C-alpha cells in the first residue's frame, strides 16, 4: 500500500486524492475539503460534538492524503491528529498544514494507530480511504484501534465501499474490500461499537456511525 500510494503522491497527489480534477489549484483543492466537512460534519454536529464546543475537541483522521479534509478539520476543531500510510502524502499534507499548529500528521504502518499519542479523542473520521484497502481484516484492525483511542460514547464516522463486487486481490490498492450491511454491523459489535446509523448500503459511499459503547 505504501509503495503504491507513494507513487501516486509523486505522480499527482491531489488527483489521486480527489479524482474530480487532474490539475487542482490550491484554492479549489482546499475548497473541496471544506465541502466534505460542510456535508459530512457541519450537518451532523449533534452526533459529533455531543454538546462539546468544537474548539475544545480532539479529532482523529485516518488517511489524511494531501491534507484536503485535514486542513478543514483543523479550522473547525481544537486539535487534529491524522495518519497516512504514505510518507510522500504525509510530507505534502504537513506542507499544506504548516500554518495550522493544531494539526499533527503521522506516517503509520497501514494497519494500526500505534504512532498516535494515547490521548482521549472526541471524534474520529475517515472518508475515501477504506474503499482502497483490499483487506477487511485491516479495516477491522483500524476500527478496533479507533475504539481504543476514543472516549466512551464518542463517534467514529467513516465511509466504506458498499458496492459489493468480487474480492480484491491482496496486492490491490485502488479497489478495496466492500461491506454488506450485515458485515458492517457484525464488525461494529465485534469491536465494541454501537452501529447506530448507516447510509448508502450497496453504494460506493456507504457511511457508518459507530458510537463507542
Ligand atoms: C483517496 S485518498 C483520500 C485522502 C483524504 N481522506 C481525502 O479525502 O482527501 C486515500 C488516502 O488513504 C491513504 N491510505 C491508503 N491505504 C491506507 C492505509 N492502509 N492506512 C492509512 N492510509 C491509507 C493513501 O495514502 C491516501 O493518502
Short mmCIF file of C-alpha atoms and ligand atoms in Angstrom, two decimals:
data_model
loop_
_atom_site.label_atom_id
_atom_site.label_comp_id
_atom_site.label_asym_id
_atom_site.label_seq_id
_atom_site.Cartn_x
_atom_site.Cartn_y
_atom_site.Cartn_z
CA UNK A 1 0.00 0.00 0.00
CA UNK A 2 2.80 2.35 0.91
CA UNK A 3 4.66 1.89 -2.39
CA UNK A 4 1.54 2.39 -4.48
CA UNK A 5 0.39 5.50 -2.59
CA UNK A 6 3.90 6.99 -2.58
CA UNK A 7 3.97 6.52 -6.36
CA UNK A 8 0.54 8.13 -6.75
CA UNK A 9 1.62 11.00 -4.48
CA UNK A 10 4.70 11.64 -6.63
CA UNK A 11 2.73 11.39 -9.87
CA UNK A 12 -0.18 13.68 -8.94
CA UNK A 13 -1.11 13.57 -5.25
CA UNK A 14 -4.13 15.84 -5.43
CA UNK A 15 -5.63 14.00 -8.39
CA UNK A 16 -5.36 10.59 -6.70
CA UNK A 17 -6.82 12.06 -3.51
CA UNK A 18 -9.79 13.53 -5.38
CA UNK A 19 -10.12 12.39 -8.98
CA UNK A 20 -12.65 15.10 -9.89
CA UNK A 21 -9.77 17.16 -11.36
CA UNK A 22 -6.27 16.45 -12.68
CA UNK A 23 -4.86 19.92 -12.14
CA UNK A 24 -6.14 21.28 -8.82
CA UNK A 25 -5.37 24.84 -7.76
CA UNK A 26 -4.72 25.31 -4.02
CA UNK A 27 -7.96 27.23 -3.75
CA UNK A 28 -10.15 24.58 -5.40
CA UNK A 29 -8.45 21.66 -3.71
CA UNK A 30 -8.89 23.02 -0.19
CA UNK A 31 -12.40 24.25 -1.03
CA UNK A 32 -13.27 20.62 -1.87
CA UNK A 33 -12.11 19.64 1.63
CA UNK A 34 -14.27 22.40 3.14
CA UNK A 35 -17.18 20.98 1.11
CA UNK A 36 -16.62 17.50 2.55
CA UNK A 37 -16.61 18.96 6.05
CA UNK A 38 -19.73 21.05 5.30
CA UNK A 39 -21.58 17.98 4.00
CA UNK A 40 -20.44 15.26 6.39
CA UNK A 41 -19.62 17.16 9.60
CA UNK A 42 -21.38 20.53 9.84
CA UNK A 43 -24.71 18.82 9.08
CA UNK A 44 -24.12 16.33 11.90
CA UNK A 45 -22.78 18.36 14.83
CA UNK A 46 -25.21 16.85 17.36
CA UNK A 47 -23.80 13.34 16.90
CA UNK A 48 -20.23 14.58 16.52
CA UNK A 49 -19.91 17.16 19.30
CA UNK A 50 -22.49 15.84 21.78
CA UNK A 51 -22.65 19.23 23.49
CA UNK A 52 -18.91 19.96 23.42
CA UNK A 53 -17.57 23.09 21.76
CA UNK A 54 -15.68 22.10 18.55
CA UNK A 55 -12.73 24.24 19.66
CA UNK A 56 -12.37 22.01 22.74
CA UNK A 57 -12.42 18.75 20.79
CA UNK A 58 -9.54 16.46 19.79
CA UNK A 59 -10.18 14.73 16.47
CA UNK A 60 -8.57 11.78 14.68
CA UNK A 61 -8.49 11.29 10.90
CA UNK A 62 -7.45 8.10 9.12
CA UNK A 63 -5.96 8.63 5.66
CA UNK A 64 -5.10 12.33 5.53
CA UNK A 65 -3.85 12.24 1.92
CA UNK A 66 -2.67 15.68 0.78
CA UNK A 67 -4.42 17.46 3.65
CA UNK A 68 -7.62 18.32 1.77
CA UNK A 69 -10.00 17.45 4.64
CA UNK A 70 -7.39 17.64 7.43
CA UNK A 71 -6.98 21.37 6.82
CA UNK A 72 -10.70 21.99 7.04
CA UNK A 73 -10.92 19.87 10.22
CA UNK A 74 -8.10 21.90 11.77
CA UNK A 75 -10.04 25.10 11.05
CA UNK A 76 -13.03 23.79 12.98
CA UNK A 77 -11.73 21.64 15.85
CA UNK A 78 -9.27 22.36 18.65
CA UNK A 79 -6.77 19.65 17.75
CA UNK A 80 -6.48 17.26 14.80
CA UNK A 81 -4.27 14.16 14.61
CA UNK A 82 -4.11 12.38 11.25
CA UNK A 83 -2.35 9.29 9.90
CA UNK A 84 -1.46 8.13 6.41
CA UNK A 85 0.47 5.08 5.18
CA UNK A 86 2.33 7.10 2.53
CA UNK A 87 5.39 9.10 3.57
CA UNK A 88 5.01 11.20 0.42
CA UNK A 89 1.38 12.05 1.27
CA UNK A 90 2.42 12.87 4.85
CA UNK A 91 5.11 15.24 3.56
CA UNK A 92 2.62 17.02 1.26
CA UNK A 93 -0.01 17.09 4.00
CA UNK A 94 2.37 18.65 6.55
CA UNK A 95 3.24 21.33 3.99
CA UNK A 96 -0.47 22.04 3.48
CA UNK A 97 -0.87 22.41 7.25
CA UNK A 98 2.22 24.47 8.01
CA UNK A 99 0.08 27.39 9.20
CA UNK A 100 -2.13 25.10 11.35
CA UNK A 101 -0.22 24.47 14.62
CA UNK A 102 -3.15 22.45 15.97
CA UNK A 103 -2.73 19.71 13.31
CA UNK A 104 -0.39 16.71 13.73
CA UNK A 105 0.28 14.26 10.91
CA UNK A 106 1.94 10.86 11.30
CA UNK A 107 3.07 8.22 8.85
CA UNK A 108 1.71 4.89 10.08
CA UNK A 109 2.17 1.25 9.10
CA UNK A 110 -1.10 1.00 7.13
CA UNK A 111 -2.97 -1.04 9.71
CA UNK A 112 -2.90 0.36 13.23
CA UNK A 113 -2.66 3.61 15.20
CA UNK A 114 0.36 2.86 17.36
CA UNK A 115 2.03 6.10 16.12
CA UNK A 116 -0.77 8.25 17.54
CA UNK A 117 -0.30 9.56 21.11
CA UNK A 118 -2.56 7.80 23.61
CA UNK A 119 -4.85 10.75 24.23
CA UNK A 120 -8.62 10.67 24.59
CA UNK A 121 -10.22 11.55 21.23
CA UNK A 122 -13.69 13.10 20.96
CA UNK A 123 -14.40 12.18 17.34
CA UNK A 124 -12.82 10.12 14.54
CA UNK A 125 -13.39 10.47 10.80
CA UNK A 126 -12.33 8.73 7.61
CA UNK A 127 -13.52 9.31 4.06
CA UNK A 128 -12.44 7.70 0.75
CA UNK A 129 -9.72 5.66 2.47
CA UNK A 130 -11.16 2.26 3.48
CA UNK A 131 -12.61 1.91 -0.03
CA UNK A 132 -8.99 1.49 -1.21
CA UNK A 133 -7.89 -1.09 1.40
CA UNK A 134 -8.06 -4.65 -0.01
CA UNK A 135 -8.41 -6.44 3.34
CA UNK A 136 -11.45 -6.42 5.63
CA UNK A 137 -9.14 -7.59 8.45
CA UNK A 138 -7.03 -4.43 8.15
CA UNK A 139 -10.12 -2.22 8.14
CA UNK A 140 -11.37 -4.03 11.25
CA UNK A 141 -7.98 -3.53 12.88
CA UNK A 142 -8.42 0.24 12.34
CA UNK A 143 -11.91 0.10 13.83
CA UNK A 144 -10.51 -1.63 16.95
CA UNK A 145 -7.73 0.92 17.18
CA UNK A 146 -10.14 3.84 16.93
CA UNK A 147 -12.16 2.21 19.72
CA UNK A 148 -9.01 2.14 21.86
CA UNK A 149 -8.44 5.89 21.41
CA UNK A 150 -11.98 7.29 21.51
CA UNK A 151 -13.58 8.40 24.76
CA UNK A 152 -16.72 6.40 25.73
CA UNK A 153 -19.80 7.50 23.81
CA UNK A 154 -17.81 9.23 21.06
CA UNK A 155 -18.47 8.74 17.35
CA UNK A 156 -16.36 7.19 14.61
CA UNK A 157 -17.94 8.32 11.34
CA UNK A 158 -16.45 6.69 8.27
CA UNK A 159 -17.11 5.54 4.74
CA UNK A 160 -16.59 2.08 3.29
CA UNK A 161 -17.22 0.64 -0.16
CA UNK A 162 -20.78 -0.70 -0.13
CA UNK A 163 -20.95 -1.73 -3.76
CA UNK A 164 -20.27 -5.42 -3.23
CA UNK A 165 -18.09 -6.82 -6.00
CA UNK A 166 -15.52 -9.58 -6.41
CA UNK A 167 -12.97 -9.93 -3.60
CA UNK A 168 -9.93 -7.76 -4.40
CA UNK A 169 -6.52 -9.36 -4.79
CA UNK A 170 -4.39 -8.85 -1.65
CA UNK A 171 -2.00 -6.56 -3.54
CA UNK A 172 -4.81 -4.36 -4.98
CA UNK A 173 -4.69 -0.80 -3.55
CA UNK A 174 -7.28 1.08 -5.59
CA UNK A 175 -10.45 -1.02 -5.45
CA UNK A 176 -10.64 -2.20 -1.85
CA UNK A 177 -12.82 -4.62 0.07
CA UNK A 178 -16.56 -3.99 0.18
CA UNK A 179 -19.07 -4.45 3.01
CA UNK A 180 -22.68 -5.57 3.18
CA UNK A 181 -24.94 -4.19 5.93
CA UNK A 182 -24.56 -7.42 7.88
CA UNK A 183 -20.77 -7.30 7.64
CA UNK A 184 -20.52 -3.73 9.00
CA UNK A 185 -22.93 -4.42 11.85
CA UNK A 186 -21.03 -7.55 12.85
CA UNK A 187 -17.72 -5.67 12.67
CA UNK A 188 -19.07 -2.89 14.91
CA UNK A 189 -20.28 -5.34 17.55
CA UNK A 190 -17.02 -7.34 17.50
CA UNK A 191 -15.08 -4.10 18.07
CA UNK A 192 -17.23 -2.70 20.91
CA UNK A 193 -19.22 -0.12 18.93
CA UNK A 194 -22.92 0.52 18.61
CA UNK A 195 -23.62 0.80 14.84
CA UNK A 196 -26.36 3.36 15.39
CA UNK A 197 -26.90 4.62 11.82
CA UNK A 198 -25.72 3.84 8.32
CA UNK A 199 -26.45 5.31 4.93
CA UNK A 200 -25.72 4.22 1.35
CA UNK A 201 -25.80 0.41 1.60
CA UNK A 202 -24.96 -1.11 -1.79
CA UNK A 203 -23.25 2.11 -2.93
CA UNK A 204 -19.67 3.33 -3.08
CA UNK A 205 -20.27 5.84 -0.30
CA UNK A 206 -21.59 3.60 2.47
CA UNK A 207 -21.40 5.77 5.63
CA UNK A 208 -21.19 4.38 9.16
CA UNK A 209 -21.98 5.98 12.50
CA UNK A 210 -20.21 3.80 15.11
CA UNK A 211 -20.60 5.05 18.70
CA UNK A 212 -18.19 3.69 21.29
CA UNK A 213 -20.36 1.67 23.66
C1 LIG B 1 -8.14 8.90 -1.95
S1 LIG B 1 -7.03 9.44 -0.72
C2 LIG B 1 -8.14 10.34 0.37
C3 LIG B 1 -7.43 11.27 1.30
C4 LIG B 1 -8.34 12.09 2.23
N1 LIG B 1 -9.10 11.24 3.11
C5 LIG B 1 -9.26 12.98 1.46
O1 LIG B 1 -10.47 12.73 1.42
O2 LIG B 1 -8.78 13.95 0.87
C6 LIG B 1 -6.68 7.96 0.20
C7 LIG B 1 -5.55 8.13 1.19
O3 LIG B 1 -5.54 6.98 2.05
C8 LIG B 1 -4.22 6.58 2.27
N2 LIG B 1 -4.22 5.14 2.59
C9 LIG B 1 -4.46 4.11 1.76
N3 LIG B 1 -4.38 2.95 2.41
C10 LIG B 1 -4.09 3.27 3.70
C11 LIG B 1 -3.89 2.50 4.88
N4 LIG B 1 -3.94 1.17 4.86
N5 LIG B 1 -3.63 3.15 6.03
C12 LIG B 1 -3.53 4.51 6.07
N6 LIG B 1 -3.72 5.29 4.98
C13 LIG B 1 -4.00 4.68 3.82
C14 LIG B 1 -3.49 6.91 0.98
O4 LIG B 1 -2.10 7.03 1.17
C15 LIG B 1 -4.16 8.21 0.57
O5 LIG B 1 -3.47 9.30 1.07
#
